[in-house]
PDB file of C-alpha atoms in Angstrom:
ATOM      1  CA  UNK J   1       3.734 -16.829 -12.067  1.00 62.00           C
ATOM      2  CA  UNK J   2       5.876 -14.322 -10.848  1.00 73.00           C
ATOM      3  CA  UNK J   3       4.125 -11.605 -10.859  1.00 94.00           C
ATOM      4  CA  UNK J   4       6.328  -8.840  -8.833  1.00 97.00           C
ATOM      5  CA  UNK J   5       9.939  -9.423  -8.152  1.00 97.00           C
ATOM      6  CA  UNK J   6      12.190  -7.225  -6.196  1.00 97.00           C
ATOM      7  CA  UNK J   7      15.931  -7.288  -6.495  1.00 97.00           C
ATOM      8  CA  UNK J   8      17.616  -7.203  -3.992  1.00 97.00           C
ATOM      9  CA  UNK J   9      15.715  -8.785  -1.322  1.00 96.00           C
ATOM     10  CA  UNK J  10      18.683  -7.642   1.337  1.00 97.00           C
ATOM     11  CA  UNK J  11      21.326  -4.574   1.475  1.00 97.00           C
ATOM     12  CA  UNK J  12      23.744  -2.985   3.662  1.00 97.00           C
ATOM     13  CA  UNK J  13      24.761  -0.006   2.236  1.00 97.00           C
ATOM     14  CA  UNK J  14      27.299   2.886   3.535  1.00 97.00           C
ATOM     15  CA  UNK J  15      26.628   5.751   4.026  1.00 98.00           C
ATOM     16  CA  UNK J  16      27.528   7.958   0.796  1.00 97.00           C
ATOM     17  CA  UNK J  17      27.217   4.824  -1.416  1.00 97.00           C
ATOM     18  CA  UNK J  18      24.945   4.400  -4.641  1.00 96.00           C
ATOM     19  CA  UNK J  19      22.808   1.271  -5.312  1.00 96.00           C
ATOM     20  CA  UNK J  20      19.551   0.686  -7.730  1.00 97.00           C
ATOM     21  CA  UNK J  21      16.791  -1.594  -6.429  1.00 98.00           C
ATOM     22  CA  UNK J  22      14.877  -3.101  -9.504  1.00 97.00           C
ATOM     23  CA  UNK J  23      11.638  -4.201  -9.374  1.00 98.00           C
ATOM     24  CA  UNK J  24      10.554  -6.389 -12.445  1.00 98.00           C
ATOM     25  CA  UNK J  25       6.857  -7.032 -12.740  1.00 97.00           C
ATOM     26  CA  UNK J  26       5.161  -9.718 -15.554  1.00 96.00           C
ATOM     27  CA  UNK J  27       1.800  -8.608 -16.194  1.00 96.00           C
ATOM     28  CA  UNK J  28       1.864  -6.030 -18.297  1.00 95.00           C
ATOM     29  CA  UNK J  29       0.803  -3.134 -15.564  1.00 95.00           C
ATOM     30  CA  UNK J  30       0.737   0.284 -16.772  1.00 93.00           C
ATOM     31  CA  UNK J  31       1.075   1.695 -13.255  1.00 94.00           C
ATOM     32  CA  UNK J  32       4.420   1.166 -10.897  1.00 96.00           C
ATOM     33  CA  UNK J  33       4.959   2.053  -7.270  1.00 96.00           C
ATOM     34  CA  UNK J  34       7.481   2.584  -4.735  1.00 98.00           C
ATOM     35  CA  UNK J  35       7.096   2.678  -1.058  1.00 98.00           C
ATOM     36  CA  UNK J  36       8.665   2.519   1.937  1.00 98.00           C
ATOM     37  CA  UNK J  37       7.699   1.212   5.093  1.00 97.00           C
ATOM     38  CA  UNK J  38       8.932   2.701   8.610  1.00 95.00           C
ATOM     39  CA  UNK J  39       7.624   1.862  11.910  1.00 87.00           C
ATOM     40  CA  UNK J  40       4.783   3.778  12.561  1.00 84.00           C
ATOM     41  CA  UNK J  41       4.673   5.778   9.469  1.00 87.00           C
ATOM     42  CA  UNK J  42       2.765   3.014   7.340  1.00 91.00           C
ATOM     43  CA  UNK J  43       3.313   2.849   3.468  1.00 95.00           C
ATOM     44  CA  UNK J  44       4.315   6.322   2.071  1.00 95.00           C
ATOM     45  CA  UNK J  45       4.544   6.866  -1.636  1.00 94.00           C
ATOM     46  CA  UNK J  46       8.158   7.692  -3.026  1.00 96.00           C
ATOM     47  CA  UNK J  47       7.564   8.259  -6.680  1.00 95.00           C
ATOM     48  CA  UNK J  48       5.407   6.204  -9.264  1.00 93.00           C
ATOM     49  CA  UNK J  49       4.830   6.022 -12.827  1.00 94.00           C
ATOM     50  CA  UNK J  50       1.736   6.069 -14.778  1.00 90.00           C
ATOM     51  CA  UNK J  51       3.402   4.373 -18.249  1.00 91.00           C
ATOM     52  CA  UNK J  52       6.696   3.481 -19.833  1.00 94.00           C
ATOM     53  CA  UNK J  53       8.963   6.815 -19.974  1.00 93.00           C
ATOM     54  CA  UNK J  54       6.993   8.437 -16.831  1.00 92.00           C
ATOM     55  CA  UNK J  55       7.560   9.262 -13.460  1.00 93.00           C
ATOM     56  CA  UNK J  56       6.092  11.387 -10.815  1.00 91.00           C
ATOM     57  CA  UNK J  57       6.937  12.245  -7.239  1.00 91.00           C
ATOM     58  CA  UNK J  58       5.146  11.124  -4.697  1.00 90.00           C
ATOM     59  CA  UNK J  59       4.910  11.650  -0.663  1.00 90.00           C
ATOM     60  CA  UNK J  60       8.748  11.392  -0.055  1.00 95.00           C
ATOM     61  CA  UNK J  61      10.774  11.381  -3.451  1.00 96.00           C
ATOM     62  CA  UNK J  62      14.002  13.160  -1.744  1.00 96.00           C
ATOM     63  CA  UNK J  63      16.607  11.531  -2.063  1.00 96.00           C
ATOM     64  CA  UNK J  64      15.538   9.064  -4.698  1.00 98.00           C
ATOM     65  CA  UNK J  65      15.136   9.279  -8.224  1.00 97.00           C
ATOM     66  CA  UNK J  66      13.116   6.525 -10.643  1.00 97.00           C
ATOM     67  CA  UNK J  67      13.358   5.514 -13.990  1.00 97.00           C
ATOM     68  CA  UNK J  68      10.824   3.166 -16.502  1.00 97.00           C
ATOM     69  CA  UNK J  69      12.355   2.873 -19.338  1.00 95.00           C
ATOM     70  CA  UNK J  70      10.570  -0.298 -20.084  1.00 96.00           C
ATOM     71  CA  UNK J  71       6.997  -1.159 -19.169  1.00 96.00           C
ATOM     72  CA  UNK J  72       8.314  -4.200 -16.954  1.00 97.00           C
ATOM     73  CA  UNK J  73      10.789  -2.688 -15.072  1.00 98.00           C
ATOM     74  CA  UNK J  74      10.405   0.107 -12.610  1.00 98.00           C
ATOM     75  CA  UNK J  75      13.955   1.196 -10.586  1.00 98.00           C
ATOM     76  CA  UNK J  76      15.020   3.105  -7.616  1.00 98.00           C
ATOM     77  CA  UNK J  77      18.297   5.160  -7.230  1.00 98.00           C
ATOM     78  CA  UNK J  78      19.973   6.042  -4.111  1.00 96.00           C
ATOM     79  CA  UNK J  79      22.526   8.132  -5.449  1.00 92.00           C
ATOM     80  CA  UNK J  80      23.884   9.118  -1.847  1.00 96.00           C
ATOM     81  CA  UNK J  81      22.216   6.636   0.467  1.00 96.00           C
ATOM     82  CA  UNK J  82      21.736   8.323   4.017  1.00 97.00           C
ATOM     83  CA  UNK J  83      21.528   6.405   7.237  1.00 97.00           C
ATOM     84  CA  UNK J  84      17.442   7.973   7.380  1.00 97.00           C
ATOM     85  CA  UNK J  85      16.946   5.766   3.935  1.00 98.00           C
ATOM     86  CA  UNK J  86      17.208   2.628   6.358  1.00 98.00           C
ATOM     87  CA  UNK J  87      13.897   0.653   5.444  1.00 98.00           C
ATOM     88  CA  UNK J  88      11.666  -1.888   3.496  1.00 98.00           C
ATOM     89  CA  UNK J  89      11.266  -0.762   0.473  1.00 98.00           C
ATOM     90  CA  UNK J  90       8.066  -2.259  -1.562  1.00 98.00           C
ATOM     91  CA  UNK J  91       6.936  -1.880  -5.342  1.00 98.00           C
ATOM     92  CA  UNK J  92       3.888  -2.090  -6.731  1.00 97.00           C
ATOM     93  CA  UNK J  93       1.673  -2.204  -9.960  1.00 97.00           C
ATOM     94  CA  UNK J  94      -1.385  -2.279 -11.088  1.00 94.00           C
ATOM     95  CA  UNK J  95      -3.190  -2.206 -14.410  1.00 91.00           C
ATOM     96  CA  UNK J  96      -5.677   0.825 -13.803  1.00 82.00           C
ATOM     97  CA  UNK J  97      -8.102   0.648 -10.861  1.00 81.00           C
ATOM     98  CA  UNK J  98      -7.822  -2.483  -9.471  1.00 86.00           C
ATOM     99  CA  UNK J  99      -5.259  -3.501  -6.778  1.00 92.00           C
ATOM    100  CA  UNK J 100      -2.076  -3.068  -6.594  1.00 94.00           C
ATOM    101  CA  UNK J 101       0.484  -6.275  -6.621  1.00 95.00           C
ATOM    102  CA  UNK J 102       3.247  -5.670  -4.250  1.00 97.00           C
ATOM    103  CA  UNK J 103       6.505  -7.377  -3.975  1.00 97.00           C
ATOM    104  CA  UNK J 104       8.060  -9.150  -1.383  1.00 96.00           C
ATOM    105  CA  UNK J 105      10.005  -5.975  -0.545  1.00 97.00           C
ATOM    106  CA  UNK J 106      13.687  -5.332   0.682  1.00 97.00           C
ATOM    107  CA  UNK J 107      15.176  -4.456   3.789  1.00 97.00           C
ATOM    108  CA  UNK J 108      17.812  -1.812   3.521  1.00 98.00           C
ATOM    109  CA  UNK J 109      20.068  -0.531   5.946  1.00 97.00           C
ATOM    110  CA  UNK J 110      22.619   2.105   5.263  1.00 97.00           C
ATOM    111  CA  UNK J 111      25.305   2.412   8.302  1.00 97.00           C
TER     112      UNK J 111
ATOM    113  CA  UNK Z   1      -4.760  16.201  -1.437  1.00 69.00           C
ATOM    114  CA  UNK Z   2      -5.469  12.751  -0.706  1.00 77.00           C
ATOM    115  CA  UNK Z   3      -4.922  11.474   3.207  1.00 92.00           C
ATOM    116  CA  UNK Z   4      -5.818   7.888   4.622  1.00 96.00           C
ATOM    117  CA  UNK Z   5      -5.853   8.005   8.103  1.00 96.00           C
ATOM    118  CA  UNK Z   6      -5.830   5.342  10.337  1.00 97.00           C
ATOM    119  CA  UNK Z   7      -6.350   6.230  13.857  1.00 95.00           C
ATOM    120  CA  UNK Z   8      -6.086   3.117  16.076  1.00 97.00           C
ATOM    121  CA  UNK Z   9      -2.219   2.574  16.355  1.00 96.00           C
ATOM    122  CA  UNK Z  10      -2.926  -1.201  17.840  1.00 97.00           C
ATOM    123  CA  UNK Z  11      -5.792  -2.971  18.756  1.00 98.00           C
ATOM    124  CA  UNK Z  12      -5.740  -6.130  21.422  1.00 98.00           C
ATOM    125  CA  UNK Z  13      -8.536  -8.918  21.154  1.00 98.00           C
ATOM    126  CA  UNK Z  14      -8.706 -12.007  22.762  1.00 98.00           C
ATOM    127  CA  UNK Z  15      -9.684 -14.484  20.440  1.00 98.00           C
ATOM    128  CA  UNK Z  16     -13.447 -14.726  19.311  1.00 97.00           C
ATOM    129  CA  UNK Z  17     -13.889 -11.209  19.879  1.00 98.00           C
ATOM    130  CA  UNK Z  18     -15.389  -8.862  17.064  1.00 98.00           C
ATOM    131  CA  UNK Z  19     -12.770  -5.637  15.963  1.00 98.00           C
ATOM    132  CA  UNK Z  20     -13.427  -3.062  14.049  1.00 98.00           C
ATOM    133  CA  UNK Z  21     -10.462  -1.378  12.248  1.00 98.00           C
ATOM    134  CA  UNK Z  22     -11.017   2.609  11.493  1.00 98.00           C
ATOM    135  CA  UNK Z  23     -10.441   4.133   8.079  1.00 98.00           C
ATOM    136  CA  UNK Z  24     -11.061   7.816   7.525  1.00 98.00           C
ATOM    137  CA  UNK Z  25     -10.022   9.510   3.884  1.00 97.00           C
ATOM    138  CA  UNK Z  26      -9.809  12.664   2.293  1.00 94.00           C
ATOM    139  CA  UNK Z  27     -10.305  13.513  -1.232  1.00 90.00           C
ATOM    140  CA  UNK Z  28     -11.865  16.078  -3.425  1.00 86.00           C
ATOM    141  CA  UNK Z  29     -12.772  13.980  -6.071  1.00 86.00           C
ATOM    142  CA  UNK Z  30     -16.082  12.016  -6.389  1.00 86.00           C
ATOM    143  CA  UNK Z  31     -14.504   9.285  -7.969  1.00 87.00           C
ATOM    144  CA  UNK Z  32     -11.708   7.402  -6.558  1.00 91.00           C
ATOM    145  CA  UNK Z  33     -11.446   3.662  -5.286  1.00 92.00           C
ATOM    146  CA  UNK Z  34     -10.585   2.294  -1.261  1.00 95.00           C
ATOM    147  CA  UNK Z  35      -8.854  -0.778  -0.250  1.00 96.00           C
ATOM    148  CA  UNK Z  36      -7.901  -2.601   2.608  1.00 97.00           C
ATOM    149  CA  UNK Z  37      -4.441  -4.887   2.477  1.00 97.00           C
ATOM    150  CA  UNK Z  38      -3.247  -7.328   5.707  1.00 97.00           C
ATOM    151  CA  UNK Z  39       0.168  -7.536   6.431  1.00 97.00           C
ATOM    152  CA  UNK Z  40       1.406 -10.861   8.625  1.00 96.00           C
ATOM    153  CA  UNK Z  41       3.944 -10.877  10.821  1.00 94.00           C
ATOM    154  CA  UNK Z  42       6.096 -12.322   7.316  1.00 94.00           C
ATOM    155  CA  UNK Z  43       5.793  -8.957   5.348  1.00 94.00           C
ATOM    156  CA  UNK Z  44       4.130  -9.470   2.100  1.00 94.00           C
ATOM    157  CA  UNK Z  45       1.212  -7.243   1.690  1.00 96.00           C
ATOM    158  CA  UNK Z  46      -2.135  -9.456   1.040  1.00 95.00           C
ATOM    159  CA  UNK Z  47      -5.467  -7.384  -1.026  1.00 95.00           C
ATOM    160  CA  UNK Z  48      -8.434  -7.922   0.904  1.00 95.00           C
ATOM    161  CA  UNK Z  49     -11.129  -5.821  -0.890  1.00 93.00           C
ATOM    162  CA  UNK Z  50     -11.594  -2.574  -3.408  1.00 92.00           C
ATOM    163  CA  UNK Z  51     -14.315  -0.478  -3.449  1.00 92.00           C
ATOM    164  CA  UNK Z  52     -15.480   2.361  -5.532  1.00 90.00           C
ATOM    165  CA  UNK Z  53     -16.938   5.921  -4.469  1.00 91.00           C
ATOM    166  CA  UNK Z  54     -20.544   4.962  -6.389  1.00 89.00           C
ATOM    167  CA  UNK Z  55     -21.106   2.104  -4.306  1.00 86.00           C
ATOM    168  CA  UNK Z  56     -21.699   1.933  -0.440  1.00 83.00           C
ATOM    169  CA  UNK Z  57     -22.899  -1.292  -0.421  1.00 83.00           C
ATOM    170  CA  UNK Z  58     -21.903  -3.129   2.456  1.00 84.00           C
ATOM    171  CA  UNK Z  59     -19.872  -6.224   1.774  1.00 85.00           C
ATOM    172  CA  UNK Z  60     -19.280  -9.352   3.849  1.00 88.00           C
ATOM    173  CA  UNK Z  61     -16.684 -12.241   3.228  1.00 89.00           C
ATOM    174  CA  UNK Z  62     -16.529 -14.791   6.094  1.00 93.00           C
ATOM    175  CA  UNK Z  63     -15.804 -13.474   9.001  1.00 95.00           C
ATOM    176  CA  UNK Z  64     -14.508  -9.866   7.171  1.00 95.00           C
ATOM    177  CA  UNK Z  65     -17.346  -7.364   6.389  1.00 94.00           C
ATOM    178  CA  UNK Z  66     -16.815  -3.866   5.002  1.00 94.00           C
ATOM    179  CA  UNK Z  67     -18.789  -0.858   6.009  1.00 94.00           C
ATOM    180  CA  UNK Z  68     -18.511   2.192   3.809  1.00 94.00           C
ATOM    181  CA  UNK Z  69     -19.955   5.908   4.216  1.00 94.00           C
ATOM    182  CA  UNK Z  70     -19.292   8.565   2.220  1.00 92.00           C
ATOM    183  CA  UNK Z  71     -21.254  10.780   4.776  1.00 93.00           C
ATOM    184  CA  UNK Z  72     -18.468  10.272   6.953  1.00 95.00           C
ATOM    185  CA  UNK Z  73     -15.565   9.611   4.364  1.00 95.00           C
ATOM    186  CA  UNK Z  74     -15.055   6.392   6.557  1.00 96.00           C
ATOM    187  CA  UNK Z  75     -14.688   2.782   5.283  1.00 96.00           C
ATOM    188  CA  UNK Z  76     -13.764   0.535   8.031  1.00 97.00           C
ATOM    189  CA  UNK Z  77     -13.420  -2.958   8.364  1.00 96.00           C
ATOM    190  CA  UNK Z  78     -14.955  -5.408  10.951  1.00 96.00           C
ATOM    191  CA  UNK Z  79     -13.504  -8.984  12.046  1.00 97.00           C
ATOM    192  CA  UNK Z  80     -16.267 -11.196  13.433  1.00 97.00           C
ATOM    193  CA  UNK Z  81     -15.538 -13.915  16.141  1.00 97.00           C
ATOM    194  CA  UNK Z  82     -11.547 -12.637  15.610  1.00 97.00           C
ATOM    195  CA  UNK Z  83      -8.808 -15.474  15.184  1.00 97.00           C
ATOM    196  CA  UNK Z  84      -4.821 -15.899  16.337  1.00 97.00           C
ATOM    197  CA  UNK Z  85      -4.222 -15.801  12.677  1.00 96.00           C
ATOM    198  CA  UNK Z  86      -5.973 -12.535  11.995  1.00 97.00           C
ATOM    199  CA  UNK Z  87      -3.054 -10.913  14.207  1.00 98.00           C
ATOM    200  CA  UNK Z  88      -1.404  -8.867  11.500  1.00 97.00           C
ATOM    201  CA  UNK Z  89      -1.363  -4.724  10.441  1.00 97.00           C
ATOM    202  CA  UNK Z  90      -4.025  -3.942   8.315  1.00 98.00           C
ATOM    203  CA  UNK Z  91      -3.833  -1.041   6.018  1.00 97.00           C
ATOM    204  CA  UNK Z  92      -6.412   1.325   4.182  1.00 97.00           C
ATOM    205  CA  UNK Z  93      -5.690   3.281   1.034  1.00 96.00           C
ATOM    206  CA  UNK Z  94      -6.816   5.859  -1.433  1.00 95.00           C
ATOM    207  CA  UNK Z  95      -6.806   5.567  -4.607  1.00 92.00           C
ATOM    208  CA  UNK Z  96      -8.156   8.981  -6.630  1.00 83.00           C
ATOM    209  CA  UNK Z  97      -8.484  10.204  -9.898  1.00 73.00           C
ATOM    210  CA  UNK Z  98      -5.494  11.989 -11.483  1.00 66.00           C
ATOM    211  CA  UNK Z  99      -5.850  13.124 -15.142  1.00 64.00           C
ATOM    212  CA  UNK Z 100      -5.013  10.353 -16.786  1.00 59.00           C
ATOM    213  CA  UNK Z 101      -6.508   7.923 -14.677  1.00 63.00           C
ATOM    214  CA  UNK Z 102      -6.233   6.703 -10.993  1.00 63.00           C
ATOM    215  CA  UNK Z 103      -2.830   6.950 -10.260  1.00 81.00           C
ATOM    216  CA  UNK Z 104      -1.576   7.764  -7.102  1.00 86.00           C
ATOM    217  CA  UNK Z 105      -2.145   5.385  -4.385  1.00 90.00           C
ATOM    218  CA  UNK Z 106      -1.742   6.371  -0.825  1.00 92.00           C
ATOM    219  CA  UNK Z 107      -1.687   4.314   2.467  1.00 95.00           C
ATOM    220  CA  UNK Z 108      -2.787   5.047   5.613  1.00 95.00           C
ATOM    221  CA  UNK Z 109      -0.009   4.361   8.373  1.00 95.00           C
ATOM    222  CA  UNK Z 110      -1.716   0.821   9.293  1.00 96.00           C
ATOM    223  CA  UNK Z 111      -2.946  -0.699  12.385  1.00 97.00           C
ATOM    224  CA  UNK Z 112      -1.475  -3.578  14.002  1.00 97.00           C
ATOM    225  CA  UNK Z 113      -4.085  -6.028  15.705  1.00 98.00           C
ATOM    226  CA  UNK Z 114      -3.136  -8.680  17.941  1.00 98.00           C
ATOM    227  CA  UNK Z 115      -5.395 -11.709  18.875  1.00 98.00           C
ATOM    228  CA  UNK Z 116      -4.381 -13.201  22.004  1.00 97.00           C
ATOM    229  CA  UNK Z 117      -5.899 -17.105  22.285  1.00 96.00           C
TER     230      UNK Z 117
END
């Protein structure tokens, strides 16, 4: 079972660079989630997406922009990754109101 | 707006101890769901327990029991008799109705509890 997978686990980025973390999840979830974790600041809510073909912004979206153009998959852009983007980034779903499945995360640092 | 706070940046037990882990909310709906999710020190984020506005039940599980009160918009979670392997941060979070469904899902900003043997 895989349930939620997040690629990549590990990234370095520089600052200025682009990258796309995917996060593929198996279960047929409507909802998808991405977070980020910083010391101290807990879990806050980038954007998520209610259904295939929609997004919505959450806590801190700047910076980042999502895309779900299949159920499964659920990605998040860095178009011009910034040195304050450093962090573990986790995804989520969940199929309505129960719990949320997370991923295992990944740890990204831009320099 | 919905807000999950968590007060209590870190808590320090010694073994066998009881803890009780603070979760305050804010929502203006009068439906939405709570949960609480453990986080050891390897990272992956573990569900412990949902529940919904319409039920303020108590719940126990073990050593883990749940007390929530709408009264007080609190729903905070008590470790009995408190174990090295309980050290972890434990987060609270929101979950309220959006129109479509529930769909946002906030976190508080966690507490970290460390059991000392």
């Amino acid at each position: 079972n895989a349930g939620v997978t997040q690629t990549p686990k590990f990234r370095v980025l520089k600052t200025g660079q682009s990258m796309t973390l995917l996060c593929a999840q198996d279960m047929n979830h409507e909802y998808m989630y991405w977070y980020r974790q910083d010391p101290g600041m807990g879990l806050r809510l980038i954007h998520y997406s209610v259904g295939e073909g929609t997004t919505a912004k959450g806590e801190v979206p700047d910076g980042y922009n999502v895309s779900r153009l299949k159920k499964q998959n659920f990605l998040l852009g860095l178009e011009s990754a910034a040195p304050s983007q450093t962090s573990v980034y986790f995804c989520a779903s969940r199929p309505g109101t129960t719990e949320a499945f997370f991923g295992q995360g990944t740890r990204l640092t831009v320099v | 707006a919905q807000k999950v706070t968590q007060a209590q940046t870190e808590i320090s037990v010694v073994e066998k101890e009881d803890v009780t882990l603070d979760c305050v909310y804010e929502t203006r709906d009068t439906t939405y769901y709570l949960f609480w999710y453990k986080q050891p020190p390897s990272g992956e984020l573990v569900f412990l327990i949902r529940r919904n506005s319409f039920d303020e039940q108590n719940e126990i599980s073990g050593r883990y029991s749940w007390n929530f009160q709408k009264s007080t918009s609190s729903f905070n979670f008590t470790i009995t008799a408190s174990q090295v392997v309980d050290s972890a941060v434990y987060f609270c979070a929101l979950s309220e109705w959006g129109n479509t469904g529930f769909q946002k899902l906030v976190f508080g900003t966690g507490t970290r509890l460390l059991v000392s043997p």
